[in-house]
PDB file of C-alpha atoms and ligand atoms in Angstrom:
ATOM      1  CA  MET P   1      -2.887  23.578  -7.900  1.00  0.00           C
ATOM      2  CA  VAL P   2      -1.427  22.031  -4.751  1.00  0.00           C
ATOM      3  CA  LEU P   3       1.995  23.585  -5.308  1.00  0.00           C
ATOM      4  CA  GLU P   4       0.421  26.991  -5.905  1.00  0.00           C
ATOM      5  CA  ARG P   5      -1.405  26.710  -2.619  1.00  0.00           C
ATOM      6  CA  LEU P   6       1.737  25.599  -0.794  1.00  0.00           C
ATOM      7  CA  ARG P   7       3.688  28.486  -2.327  1.00  0.00           C
ATOM      8  CA  SER P   8       1.029  30.892  -1.130  1.00  0.00           C
ATOM      9  CA  LEU P   9       1.582  29.565   2.404  1.00  0.00           C
ATOM     10  CA  CYS P  10       5.359  29.305   2.690  1.00  0.00           C
ATOM     11  CA  GLN P  11       8.674  29.097   0.853  1.00  0.00           C
ATOM     12  CA  VAL P  12       8.800  25.758  -0.940  1.00  0.00           C
ATOM     13  CA  HIS P  13      11.964  23.799  -1.753  1.00  0.00           C
ATOM     14  CA  ILE P  14      11.477  20.634  -3.793  1.00  0.00           C
ATOM     15  CA  ASN P  15      13.862  17.687  -3.970  1.00  0.00           C
ATOM     16  CA  PRO P  16      15.626  18.633  -7.237  1.00  0.00           C
ATOM     17  CA  ASN P  17      16.437  15.040  -8.197  1.00  0.00           C
ATOM     18  CA  ASP P  18      14.043  12.571  -9.773  1.00  0.00           C
ATOM     19  CA  ARG P  19      14.869  10.019  -7.082  1.00  0.00           C
ATOM     20  CA  THR P  20      14.661   9.625  -3.336  1.00  0.00           C
ATOM     21  CA  ALA P  21      17.108  11.857  -1.459  1.00  0.00           C
ATOM     22  CA  THR P  22      20.033  10.076   0.163  1.00  0.00           C
ATOM     23  CA  ARG P  23      20.386  10.278   3.948  1.00  0.00           C
ATOM     24  CA  GLU P  24      23.190  12.874   3.548  1.00  0.00           C
ATOM     25  CA  GLU P  25      21.105  14.991   1.156  1.00  0.00           C
ATOM     26  CA  LEU P  26      18.139  14.809   3.519  1.00  0.00           C
ATOM     27  CA  ILE P  27      20.165  15.852   6.531  1.00  0.00           C
ATOM     28  CA  GLU P  28      21.712  18.734   4.610  1.00  0.00           C
ATOM     29  CA  ALA P  29      18.335  19.838   3.195  1.00  0.00           C
ATOM     30  CA  LEU P  30      16.671  19.785   6.611  1.00  0.00           C
ATOM     31  CA  ARG P  31      19.195  21.976   8.361  1.00  0.00           C
ATOM     32  CA  ASP P  32      16.976  25.103   8.257  1.00  0.00           C
ATOM     33  CA  VAL P  33      13.615  23.581   7.450  1.00  0.00           C
ATOM     34  CA  VAL P  34      10.541  24.060   9.679  1.00  0.00           C
ATOM     35  CA  ILE P  35       8.029  21.939   7.722  1.00  0.00           C
ATOM     36  CA  LEU P  36       8.875  18.729   5.881  1.00  0.00           C
ATOM     37  CA  VAL P  37       6.580  17.029   3.343  1.00  0.00           C
ATOM     38  CA  PRO P  38       7.960  13.515   2.846  1.00  0.00           C
ATOM     39  CA  SER P  39       6.418  10.696   0.878  1.00  0.00           C
ATOM     40  CA  GLY P  40       6.677   6.914   1.200  1.00  0.00           C
ATOM     41  CA  PRO P  41      10.261   6.254   0.114  1.00  0.00           C
ATOM     42  CA  ASP P  42      11.856   8.958   2.294  1.00  0.00           C
ATOM     43  CA  ASP P  43      13.410   7.313   5.323  1.00  0.00           C
ATOM     44  CA  ILE P  44      12.821   9.862   8.089  1.00  0.00           C
ATOM     45  CA  ASP P  45      14.547   8.017  10.885  1.00  0.00           C
ATOM     46  CA  ALA P  46      15.731   9.184  14.319  1.00  0.00           C
ATOM     47  CA  GLU P  47      19.110  10.380  13.043  1.00  0.00           C
ATOM     48  CA  VAL P  48      17.529  12.497  10.309  1.00  0.00           C
ATOM     49  CA  LEU P  49      15.120  14.058  12.819  1.00  0.00           C
ATOM     50  CA  GLU P  50      17.858  14.713  15.365  1.00  0.00           C
ATOM     51  CA  SER P  51      19.765  16.613  12.646  1.00  0.00           C
ATOM     52  CA  ALA P  52      16.847  18.966  11.902  1.00  0.00           C
ATOM     53  CA  PRO P  53      16.932  21.502  14.752  1.00  0.00           C
ATOM     54  CA  LYS P  54      14.181  23.769  13.378  1.00  0.00           C
ATOM     55  CA  LEU P  55      11.742  21.089  12.251  1.00  0.00           C
ATOM     56  CA  LYS P  56       8.269  21.502  13.793  1.00  0.00           C
ATOM     57  CA  LEU P  57       5.921  19.706  11.394  1.00  0.00           C
ATOM     58  CA  ILE P  58       6.126  16.619   9.196  1.00  0.00           C
ATOM     59  CA  ALA P  59       3.117  16.887   6.875  1.00  0.00           C
ATOM     60  CA  ASN P  60       3.354  13.422   5.335  1.00  0.00           C
ATOM     61  CA  PHE P  61       2.132  13.086   1.743  1.00  0.00           C
ATOM     62  CA  GLY P  62       0.411   9.752   2.300  1.00  0.00           C
ATOM     63  CA  VAL P  63      -1.565   7.830   4.858  1.00  0.00           C
ATOM     64  CA  GLY P  64       1.124   5.259   5.788  1.00  0.00           C
ATOM     65  CA  TYR P  65       4.001   6.543   7.945  1.00  0.00           C
ATOM     66  CA  ASN P  66       6.044   3.406   8.638  1.00  0.00           C
ATOM     67  CA  ASN P  67       9.035   5.306   7.140  1.00  0.00           C
ATOM     68  CA  ILE P  68       8.940   7.943   9.903  1.00  0.00           C
ATOM     69  CA  ALA P  69      10.367   7.603  13.434  1.00  0.00           C
ATOM     70  CA  VAL P  70       7.172   8.711  15.168  1.00  0.00           C
ATOM     71  CA  GLU P  71       8.396   8.299  18.753  1.00  0.00           C
ATOM     72  CA  THR P  72      11.481  10.410  18.082  1.00  0.00           C
ATOM     73  CA  ALA P  73       9.347  13.057  16.372  1.00  0.00           C
ATOM     74  CA  THR P  74       7.075  13.183  19.409  1.00  0.00           C
ATOM     75  CA  ARG P  75      10.003  13.385  21.807  1.00  0.00           C
ATOM     76  CA  LEU P  76      11.461  16.266  19.791  1.00  0.00           C
ATOM     77  CA  GLY P  77       8.102  18.082  19.738  1.00  0.00           C
ATOM     78  CA  ILE P  78       7.620  17.584  15.992  1.00  0.00           C
ATOM     79  CA  ALA P  79       4.008  17.090  14.902  1.00  0.00           C
ATOM     80  CA  LEU P  80       3.259  14.392  12.310  1.00  0.00           C
ATOM     81  CA  THR P  81       0.174  14.614  10.090  1.00  0.00           C
ATOM     82  CA  ASN P  82      -0.996  12.315   7.280  1.00  0.00           C
ATOM     83  CA  THR P  83      -3.724  12.019   4.631  1.00  0.00           C
ATOM     84  CA  PRO P  84      -6.272   9.416   5.743  1.00  0.00           C
ATOM     85  CA  GLY P  85      -9.618   8.667   4.129  1.00  0.00           C
ATOM     86  CA  VAL P  86      -8.955   9.896   0.581  1.00  0.00           C
ATOM     87  CA  LEU P  87      -7.124   7.033  -1.047  1.00  0.00           C
ATOM     88  CA  ALA P  88      -9.261   3.989  -0.313  1.00  0.00           C
ATOM     89  CA  ASP P  89     -11.002   3.861  -3.697  1.00  0.00           C
ATOM     90  CA  ALA P  90      -7.901   4.496  -5.782  1.00  0.00           C
ATOM     91  CA  THR P  91      -5.948   1.854  -3.852  1.00  0.00           C
ATOM     92  CA  ALA P  92      -8.777  -0.669  -4.099  1.00  0.00           C
ATOM     93  CA  ASP P  93      -8.916   0.053  -7.846  1.00  0.00           C
ATOM     94  CA  ILE P  94      -5.241  -0.858  -8.219  1.00  0.00           C
ATOM     95  CA  ALA P  95      -5.697  -3.986  -6.080  1.00  0.00           C
ATOM     96  CA  TRP P  96      -8.629  -4.926  -8.282  1.00  0.00           C
ATOM     97  CA  ALA P  97      -6.673  -4.215 -11.469  1.00  0.00           C
ATOM     98  CA  LEU P  98      -3.837  -6.436 -10.234  1.00  0.00           C
ATOM     99  CA  LEU P  99      -6.261  -9.162  -9.201  1.00  0.00           C
ATOM    100  CA  MET P 100      -7.935  -9.219 -12.610  1.00  0.00           C
ATOM    101  CA  ASN P 101      -4.694  -8.815 -14.487  1.00  0.00           C
ATOM    102  CA  ALA P 102      -3.084 -11.731 -12.634  1.00  0.00           C
ATOM    103  CA  ALA P 103      -6.169 -13.950 -12.860  1.00  0.00           C
ATOM    104  CA  ARG P 104      -6.920 -13.238 -16.521  1.00  0.00           C
ATOM    105  CA  ARG P 105      -3.253 -13.176 -17.535  1.00  0.00           C
ATOM    106  CA  ILE P 106      -3.523  -9.825 -19.275  1.00  0.00           C
ATOM    107  CA  GLY P 107       0.195  -9.002 -19.033  1.00  0.00           C
ATOM    108  CA  GLU P 108       1.131 -12.400 -20.428  1.00  0.00           C
ATOM    109  CA  GLY P 109      -1.355 -12.004 -23.293  1.00  0.00           C
ATOM    110  CA  GLU P 110      -0.103  -8.553 -24.128  1.00  0.00           C
ATOM    111  CA  ARG P 111       3.521  -9.697 -24.096  1.00  0.00           C
ATOM    112  CA  MET P 112       2.576 -12.581 -26.399  1.00  0.00           C
ATOM    113  CA  ILE P 113       0.963 -10.210 -28.918  1.00  0.00           C
ATOM    114  CA  ARG P 114       3.788  -7.667 -28.787  1.00  0.00           C
ATOM    115  CA  ALA P 115       6.365 -10.432 -29.294  1.00  0.00           C
ATOM    116  CA  GLY P 116       4.466 -11.543 -32.422  1.00  0.00           C
ATOM    117  CA  GLU P 117       3.919 -14.956 -30.844  1.00  0.00           C
ATOM    118  CA  TRP P 118       0.111 -15.067 -31.036  1.00  0.00           C
ATOM    119  CA  LYS P 119      -0.817 -17.578 -33.693  1.00  0.00           C
ATOM    120  CA  CYS P 120      -4.521 -18.044 -33.112  1.00  0.00           C
ATOM    121  CA  TRP P 121      -7.265 -18.118 -30.516  1.00  0.00           C
ATOM    122  CA  GLY P 122      -7.273 -21.512 -28.779  1.00  0.00           C
ATOM    123  CA  PRO P 123      -9.659 -23.215 -26.364  1.00  0.00           C
ATOM    124  CA  LEU P 124      -6.877 -23.805 -23.859  1.00  0.00           C
ATOM    125  CA  GLN P 125      -4.896 -20.644 -24.419  1.00  0.00           C
ATOM    126  CA  LEU P 126      -3.932 -18.614 -21.339  1.00  0.00           C
ATOM    127  CA  LEU P 127      -6.695 -19.989 -19.140  1.00  0.00           C
ATOM    128  CA  GLY P 128      -7.134 -18.007 -15.938  1.00  0.00           C
ATOM    129  CA  GLY P 129      -9.157 -17.827 -12.738  1.00  0.00           C
ATOM    130  CA  ASP P 130     -12.897 -17.131 -12.496  1.00  0.00           C
ATOM    131  CA  MET P 131     -14.284 -14.159 -10.598  1.00  0.00           C
ATOM    132  CA  ALA P 132     -17.987 -14.911 -10.277  1.00  0.00           C
ATOM    133  CA  GLY P 133     -18.706 -17.358  -7.495  1.00  0.00           C
ATOM    134  CA  SER P 134     -15.136 -17.438  -6.223  1.00  0.00           C
ATOM    135  CA  THR P 135     -13.994 -16.369  -2.754  1.00  0.00           C
ATOM    136  CA  LEU P 136     -12.063 -13.204  -1.998  1.00  0.00           C
ATOM    137  CA  GLY P 137     -10.174 -13.279   1.316  1.00  0.00           C
ATOM    138  CA  ILE P 138      -9.324  -9.864   2.722  1.00  0.00           C
ATOM    139  CA  ILE P 139      -6.743  -9.404   5.474  1.00  0.00           C
ATOM    140  CA  GLY P 140      -7.378  -6.013   7.077  1.00  0.00           C
ATOM    141  CA  MET P 141     -10.903  -4.598   7.007  1.00  0.00           C
ATOM    142  CA  GLY P 142     -10.276  -0.837   7.128  1.00  0.00           C
ATOM    143  CA  ASN P 143     -11.375   1.671   4.479  1.00  0.00           C
ATOM    144  CA  ILE P 144      -9.476  -0.043   1.663  1.00  0.00           C
ATOM    145  CA  GLY P 145     -10.663  -3.512   2.702  1.00  0.00           C
ATOM    146  CA  LYS P 146     -14.248  -2.211   2.620  1.00  0.00           C
ATOM    147  CA  ALA P 147     -13.700  -0.646  -0.810  1.00  0.00           C
ATOM    148  CA  MET P 148     -12.539  -4.113  -1.962  1.00  0.00           C
ATOM    149  CA  VAL P 149     -15.751  -5.643  -0.626  1.00  0.00           C
ATOM    150  CA  ARG P 150     -17.831  -3.240  -2.748  1.00  0.00           C
ATOM    151  CA  ARG P 151     -15.903  -4.221  -5.875  1.00  0.00           C
ATOM    152  CA  ALA P 152     -16.110  -7.946  -5.119  1.00  0.00           C
ATOM    153  CA  LYS P 153     -19.885  -7.748  -4.644  1.00  0.00           C
ATOM    154  CA  GLY P 154     -20.193  -6.296  -8.153  1.00  0.00           C
ATOM    155  CA  PHE P 155     -18.379  -9.376  -9.408  1.00  0.00           C
ATOM    156  CA  THR P 156     -20.710 -11.667  -7.409  1.00  0.00           C
ATOM    157  CA  MET P 157     -17.916 -13.009  -5.263  1.00  0.00           C
ATOM    158  CA  ARG P 158     -18.139 -14.351  -1.743  1.00  0.00           C
ATOM    159  CA  VAL P 159     -16.071 -12.250   0.643  1.00  0.00           C
ATOM    160  CA  ILE P 160     -14.403 -13.519   3.814  1.00  0.00           C
ATOM    161  CA  TYR P 161     -12.133 -11.425   6.014  1.00  0.00           C
ATOM    162  CA  TRP P 162      -9.764 -11.362   8.930  1.00  0.00           C
ATOM    163  CA  ASN P 163      -9.112  -8.228  10.953  1.00  0.00           C
ATOM    164  CA  ARG P 164      -7.293  -7.750  14.271  1.00  0.00           C
ATOM    165  CA  THR P 165     -10.590  -6.537  15.684  1.00  0.00           C
ATOM    166  CA  ARG P 166     -13.642  -8.331  14.383  1.00  0.00           C
ATOM    167  CA  LEU P 167     -16.420  -6.075  13.020  1.00  0.00           C
ATOM    168  CA  SER P 168     -19.813  -6.041  14.741  1.00  0.00           C
ATOM    169  CA  PRO P 169     -22.435  -8.543  13.506  1.00  0.00           C
ATOM    170  CA  GLU P 170     -24.398  -5.577  12.057  1.00  0.00           C
ATOM    171  CA  GLN P 171     -21.384  -4.340  10.086  1.00  0.00           C
ATOM    172  CA  GLU P 172     -20.658  -7.866   8.807  1.00  0.00           C
ATOM    173  CA  LYS P 173     -24.287  -8.215   7.743  1.00  0.00           C
ATOM    174  CA  ASP P 174     -24.351  -4.817   6.027  1.00  0.00           C
ATOM    175  CA  LEU P 175     -21.174  -5.598   4.108  1.00  0.00           C
ATOM    176  CA  GLY P 176     -22.214  -9.195   3.426  1.00  0.00           C
ATOM    177  CA  ILE P 177     -18.912 -10.640   4.682  1.00  0.00           C
ATOM    178  CA  GLU P 178     -17.895 -13.528   6.972  1.00  0.00           C
ATOM    179  CA  PHE P 179     -15.105 -13.469   9.575  1.00  0.00           C
ATOM    180  CA  PHE P 180     -12.525 -16.281   9.397  1.00  0.00           C
ATOM    181  CA  GLU P 181      -9.520 -16.994  11.588  1.00  0.00           C
ATOM    182  CA  ARG P 182      -6.439 -15.962   9.626  1.00  0.00           C
ATOM    183  CA  ASP P 183      -5.067 -19.385   8.667  1.00  0.00           C
ATOM    184  CA  ASP P 184      -8.545 -20.634   7.743  1.00  0.00           C
ATOM    185  CA  LEU P 185      -9.057 -17.584   5.569  1.00  0.00           C
ATOM    186  CA  ILE P 186      -5.731 -18.153   3.808  1.00  0.00           C
ATOM    187  CA  ARG P 187      -6.742 -21.790   3.140  1.00  0.00           C
ATOM    188  CA  GLU P 188     -10.184 -20.850   1.846  1.00  0.00           C
ATOM    189  CA  ALA P 189      -9.497 -17.826  -0.401  1.00  0.00           C
ATOM    190  CA  ASP P 190      -9.264 -18.027  -4.185  1.00  0.00           C
ATOM    191  CA  TYR P 191      -7.908 -14.477  -4.094  1.00  0.00           C
ATOM    192  CA  LEU P 192      -6.096 -13.158  -1.031  1.00  0.00           C
ATOM    193  CA  SER P 193      -5.749  -9.378  -0.781  1.00  0.00           C
ATOM    194  CA  LEU P 194      -3.692  -7.657   1.918  1.00  0.00           C
ATOM    195  CA  HIS P 195      -4.844  -4.411   3.509  1.00  0.00           C
ATOM    196  CA  VAL P 196      -3.090  -4.195   6.879  1.00  0.00           C
ATOM    197  CA  ALA P 197      -0.679  -1.412   7.860  1.00  0.00           C
ATOM    198  CA  LEU P 198       3.001  -2.361   8.145  1.00  0.00           C
ATOM    199  CA  THR P 199       3.970  -2.910  11.792  1.00  0.00           C
ATOM    200  CA  ALA P 200       6.329  -5.296  13.604  1.00  0.00           C
ATOM    201  CA  GLU P 201       3.415  -7.799  13.798  1.00  0.00           C
ATOM    202  CA  THR P 202       2.535  -7.617  10.103  1.00  0.00           C
ATOM    203  CA  THR P 203       6.107  -7.830   8.767  1.00  0.00           C
ATOM    204  CA  HIS P 204       6.282 -11.080   6.743  1.00  0.00           C
ATOM    205  CA  LEU P 205       2.682 -11.828   7.679  1.00  0.00           C
ATOM    206  CA  ILE P 206       2.692 -13.847   4.465  1.00  0.00           C
ATOM    207  CA  SER P 207       5.751 -16.073   4.384  1.00  0.00           C
ATOM    208  CA  SER P 208       6.470 -19.651   3.264  1.00  0.00           C
ATOM    209  CA  ARG P 209       4.151 -21.115   5.943  1.00  0.00           C
ATOM    210  CA  GLU P 210       1.167 -19.076   4.773  1.00  0.00           C
ATOM    211  CA  LEU P 211       1.978 -19.588   1.084  1.00  0.00           C
ATOM    212  CA  GLU P 212       1.901 -23.343   1.769  1.00  0.00           C
ATOM    213  CA  LEU P 213      -1.588 -22.925   3.209  1.00  0.00           C
ATOM    214  CA  MET P 214      -2.922 -21.211   0.081  1.00  0.00           C
ATOM    215  CA  LYS P 215      -4.693 -23.158  -2.642  1.00  0.00           C
ATOM    216  CA  PRO P 216      -2.465 -23.927  -5.638  1.00  0.00           C
ATOM    217  CA  SER P 217      -5.108 -22.176  -7.749  1.00  0.00           C
ATOM    218  CA  ALA P 218      -5.113 -19.015  -5.588  1.00  0.00           C
ATOM    219  CA  TYR P 219      -3.708 -15.537  -6.213  1.00  0.00           C
ATOM    220  CA  LEU P 220      -2.023 -13.161  -3.752  1.00  0.00           C
ATOM    221  CA  ILE P 221      -2.503  -9.393  -4.116  1.00  0.00           C
ATOM    222  CA  ASN P 222      -0.392  -6.888  -2.170  1.00  0.00           C
ATOM    223  CA  THR P 223      -1.036  -3.140  -2.359  1.00  0.00           C
ATOM    224  CA  THR P 224      -0.208  -2.222   1.243  1.00  0.00           C
ATOM    225  CA  ARG P 225       3.519  -2.343   2.028  1.00  0.00           C
ATOM    226  CA  GLY P 226       6.130  -4.688   0.557  1.00  0.00           C
ATOM    227  CA  PRO P 227       7.510  -6.111   3.820  1.00  0.00           C
ATOM    228  CA  VAL P 228       4.089  -7.580   4.686  1.00  0.00           C
ATOM    229  CA  VAL P 229       5.081 -10.337   2.229  1.00  0.00           C
ATOM    230  CA  ASP P 230       8.325 -12.298   2.372  1.00  0.00           C
ATOM    231  CA  GLU P 231       9.332 -11.677  -1.245  1.00  0.00           C
ATOM    232  CA  LYS P 232      11.890 -14.493  -1.449  1.00  0.00           C
ATOM    233  CA  ALA P 233       9.321 -16.992  -0.174  1.00  0.00           C
ATOM    234  CA  LEU P 234       6.827 -15.623  -2.707  1.00  0.00           C
ATOM    235  CA  VAL P 235       9.281 -16.117  -5.573  1.00  0.00           C
ATOM    236  CA  ASP P 236       9.730 -19.767  -4.509  1.00  0.00           C
ATOM    237  CA  ALA P 237       5.977 -20.309  -4.209  1.00  0.00           C
ATOM    238  CA  LEU P 238       5.295 -18.790  -7.640  1.00  0.00           C
ATOM    239  CA  ARG P 239       8.158 -20.686  -9.235  1.00  0.00           C
ATOM    240  CA  GLU P 240       7.104 -24.013  -7.730  1.00  0.00           C
ATOM    241  CA  GLY P 241       3.417 -23.509  -8.568  1.00  0.00           C
ATOM    242  CA  LYS P 242       2.387 -23.480  -4.891  1.00  0.00           C
ATOM    243  CA  ILE P 243       0.053 -20.623  -5.826  1.00  0.00           C
ATOM    244  CA  ALA P 244      -1.275 -19.650  -9.255  1.00  0.00           C
ATOM    245  CA  GLY P 245      -0.119 -16.061  -9.355  1.00  0.00           C
ATOM    246  CA  ALA P 246       0.340 -12.726  -7.661  1.00  0.00           C
ATOM    247  CA  GLY P 247      -0.176  -9.015  -8.212  1.00  0.00           C
ATOM    248  CA  LEU P 248       2.173  -6.628  -6.442  1.00  0.00           C
ATOM    249  CA  ASP P 249       2.128  -2.832  -6.238  1.00  0.00           C
ATOM    250  CA  VAL P 250       4.601  -2.686  -3.351  1.00  0.00           C
ATOM    251  CA  PHE P 251       7.972  -4.300  -2.695  1.00  0.00           C
ATOM    252  CA  GLU P 252      10.210  -5.060   0.242  1.00  0.00           C
ATOM    253  CA  ASN P 253      13.018  -2.702  -0.851  1.00  0.00           C
ATOM    254  CA  GLU P 254      11.440  -0.211  -3.230  1.00  0.00           C
ATOM    255  CA  PRO P 255      12.456   0.675  -5.875  1.00  0.00           C
ATOM    256  CA  GLU P 256      14.493  -2.567  -5.929  1.00  0.00           C
ATOM    257  CA  VAL P 257      12.449  -5.575  -6.971  1.00  0.00           C
ATOM    258  CA  GLU P 258      13.487  -9.101  -6.024  1.00  0.00           C
ATOM    259  CA  ALA P 259      15.310 -10.424  -9.106  1.00  0.00           C
ATOM    260  CA  GLY P 260      13.353 -13.698  -9.127  1.00  0.00           C
ATOM    261  CA  LEU P 261      10.050 -11.849  -9.555  1.00  0.00           C
ATOM    262  CA  MET P 262      11.218 -10.240 -12.799  1.00  0.00           C
ATOM    263  CA  GLU P 263      11.684 -13.632 -14.433  1.00  0.00           C
ATOM    264  CA  LEU P 264       8.239 -14.971 -13.622  1.00  0.00           C
ATOM    265  CA  GLU P 265       5.242 -14.819 -15.957  1.00  0.00           C
ATOM    266  CA  ASN P 266       2.700 -15.458 -13.189  1.00  0.00           C
ATOM    267  CA  VAL P 267       3.200 -12.189 -11.344  1.00  0.00           C
ATOM    268  CA  VAL P 268       1.976  -8.714 -12.275  1.00  0.00           C
ATOM    269  CA  LEU P 269       4.134  -5.814 -11.078  1.00  0.00           C
ATOM    270  CA  THR P 270       3.207  -2.124 -10.771  1.00  0.00           C
ATOM    271  CA  PRO P 271       5.399   0.646  -9.296  1.00  0.00           C
ATOM    272  CA  HIS P 272       3.482   1.704  -6.126  1.00  0.00           C
ATOM    273  CA  LEU P 273       0.586   3.220  -8.066  1.00  0.00           C
ATOM    274  CA  GLY P 274      -2.048   2.711  -5.342  1.00  0.00           C
ATOM    275  CA  SER P 275      -3.032   6.340  -4.913  1.00  0.00           C
ATOM    276  CA  ALA P 276      -1.838   7.525  -8.335  1.00  0.00           C
ATOM    277  CA  THR P 277      -4.957   9.145  -9.738  1.00  0.00           C
ATOM    278  CA  ILE P 278      -5.202  12.857 -10.447  1.00  0.00           C
ATOM    279  CA  GLY P 279      -8.120  13.278  -8.051  1.00  0.00           C
ATOM    280  CA  THR P 280      -6.602  11.280  -5.210  1.00  0.00           C
ATOM    281  CA  ARG P 281      -3.149  12.834  -5.367  1.00  0.00           C
ATOM    282  CA  THR P 282      -4.749  16.313  -5.532  1.00  0.00           C
ATOM    283  CA  ARG P 283      -6.860  15.528  -2.458  1.00  0.00           C
ATOM    284  CA  MET P 284      -3.774  14.216  -0.647  1.00  0.00           C
ATOM    285  CA  GLY P 285      -1.856  17.384  -1.539  1.00  0.00           C
ATOM    286  CA  MET P 286      -4.700  19.596  -0.340  1.00  0.00           C
ATOM    287  CA  MET P 287      -4.775  17.711   2.972  1.00  0.00           C
ATOM    288  CA  VAL P 288      -1.037  18.299   3.333  1.00  0.00           C
ATOM    289  CA  ALA P 289      -1.691  22.007   2.695  1.00  0.00           C
ATOM    290  CA  ASP P 290      -4.585  22.042   5.225  1.00  0.00           C
ATOM    291  CA  ASN P 291      -2.271  20.658   7.887  1.00  0.00           C
ATOM    292  CA  ILE P 292       0.456  23.163   7.029  1.00  0.00           C
ATOM    293  CA  GLU P 293      -2.032  26.016   7.117  1.00  0.00           C
ATOM    294  CA  ALA P 294      -3.276  24.890  10.524  1.00  0.00           C
ATOM    295  CA  PHE P 295       0.330  24.878  11.800  1.00  0.00           C
ATOM    296  CA  LEU P 296       1.004  28.366  10.431  1.00  0.00           C
ATOM    297  CA  LYS P 297      -2.199  29.723  11.956  1.00  0.00           C
ATOM    298  CA  GLY P 298      -1.696  27.943  15.287  1.00  0.00           C
ATOM    299  CA  GLN P 299      -4.928  25.996  14.795  1.00  0.00           C
ATOM    300  CA  PRO P 300      -5.578  22.302  15.602  1.00  0.00           C
ATOM    301  CA  TYR P 301      -4.256  19.941  12.932  1.00  0.00           C
ATOM    302  CA  PRO P 302      -6.973  18.232  10.867  1.00  0.00           C
ATOM    303  CA  ASN P 303      -4.951  14.974  10.700  1.00  0.00           C
ATOM    304  CA  LEU P 304      -2.539  14.760  13.603  1.00  0.00           C
ATOM    305  CA  VAL P 305      -0.954  11.309  14.040  1.00  0.00           C
ATOM    306  CA  ASN P 306       1.128  11.792  17.215  1.00  0.00           C
ATOM    307  CA  THR P 307      -1.615  13.332  19.310  1.00  0.00           C
ATOM    308  CA  ASP P 308       0.670  13.241  22.348  1.00  0.00           C
ATOM    309  CA  VAL P 309       3.162  15.710  20.803  1.00  0.00           C
ATOM    310  CA  SER P 310       3.682  18.791  22.949  1.00  0.00           C
ATOM    311  CA  LYS P 311       2.007  21.901  21.552  1.00  0.00           C
ATOM    312  CA  ASP P 312       4.802  24.408  22.239  1.00  0.00           C
TER     313      ASP P 312
HETATM  314  C1  LIG C   1       0.201   5.939   1.330  1.00  0.00           C
HETATM  315  O1  LIG C   1      -0.482   6.966   1.363  1.00  0.00           O
HETATM  316  O2  LIG C   1       0.657   5.438   2.344  1.00  0.00           O
HETATM  317  C2  LIG C   1       0.415   5.302   0.009  1.00  0.00           C
HETATM  318  O3  LIG C   1       1.336   4.288   0.032  1.00  0.00           O
HETATM  319  C3  LIG C   1       0.743   6.303  -1.075  1.00  0.00           C
HETATM  320  O4  LIG C   1       0.237   5.716  -2.231  1.00  0.00           O
END
């Protein structure tokens, strides 16, 4: 559906390989291209942009654009658009799935059954964390953070949050959440879920210091961007039982996954599935097409990121 629409708008060339293009392939492919539709793993850095003389629009397939050199794009007069507002529920669903999977040890249980190692039900077998009455700590209270609050309320959890800008007392009351300073929140949470964008300030926001602050019974969930968590420090914390478990949908060097994580039973790993539902990916694709159509018709972009880009 999305591809048909794109093809009705312009000539479409798709990365022919079932992997991320290398820098050389990207540079070669962009030589005559006017519109680029990258997704998360494509590293659209300054050098790539400088080598694309005809490029006028980057219609990013995704909301996050930490992989794109925005300042260079702006300087070169290249507009950048993204797909905000349509993936909060799907991403919160994956965060919730990871949270429950880690806490209730679903992966471990399934591996036990498949390995033929399940002998009988036992009162102490694979005991996990409780949901009801426990405390969910959310770092980053944007659309996805709020979607997490709605899920947590259904599970009768207490929700505390930290955000760079505190919400108004009315918003906090409506959502039924309490603001905590970041370290206090990390100390208090039974489940800690990360929903901040990746920036210089949020890189390794969770490192050995923060993992030390967490309760030994707590779980860490990351569905935002891998570098927000120091993966090596996380491996140590999981190995040494400093925290009970983790659920990760994103990794520091995707698609590489820190070797230590693979060996651990107390971590659940998914391959960046946050927005991977049929409905969400279709909506994202249609937003990409809306932005492309606006460019072709000379109309204002529905989702322009670099609003200071020159219009000519
Ligand atoms: C985004 O849109 O930034 C997501 O990572 C894609 O799932």
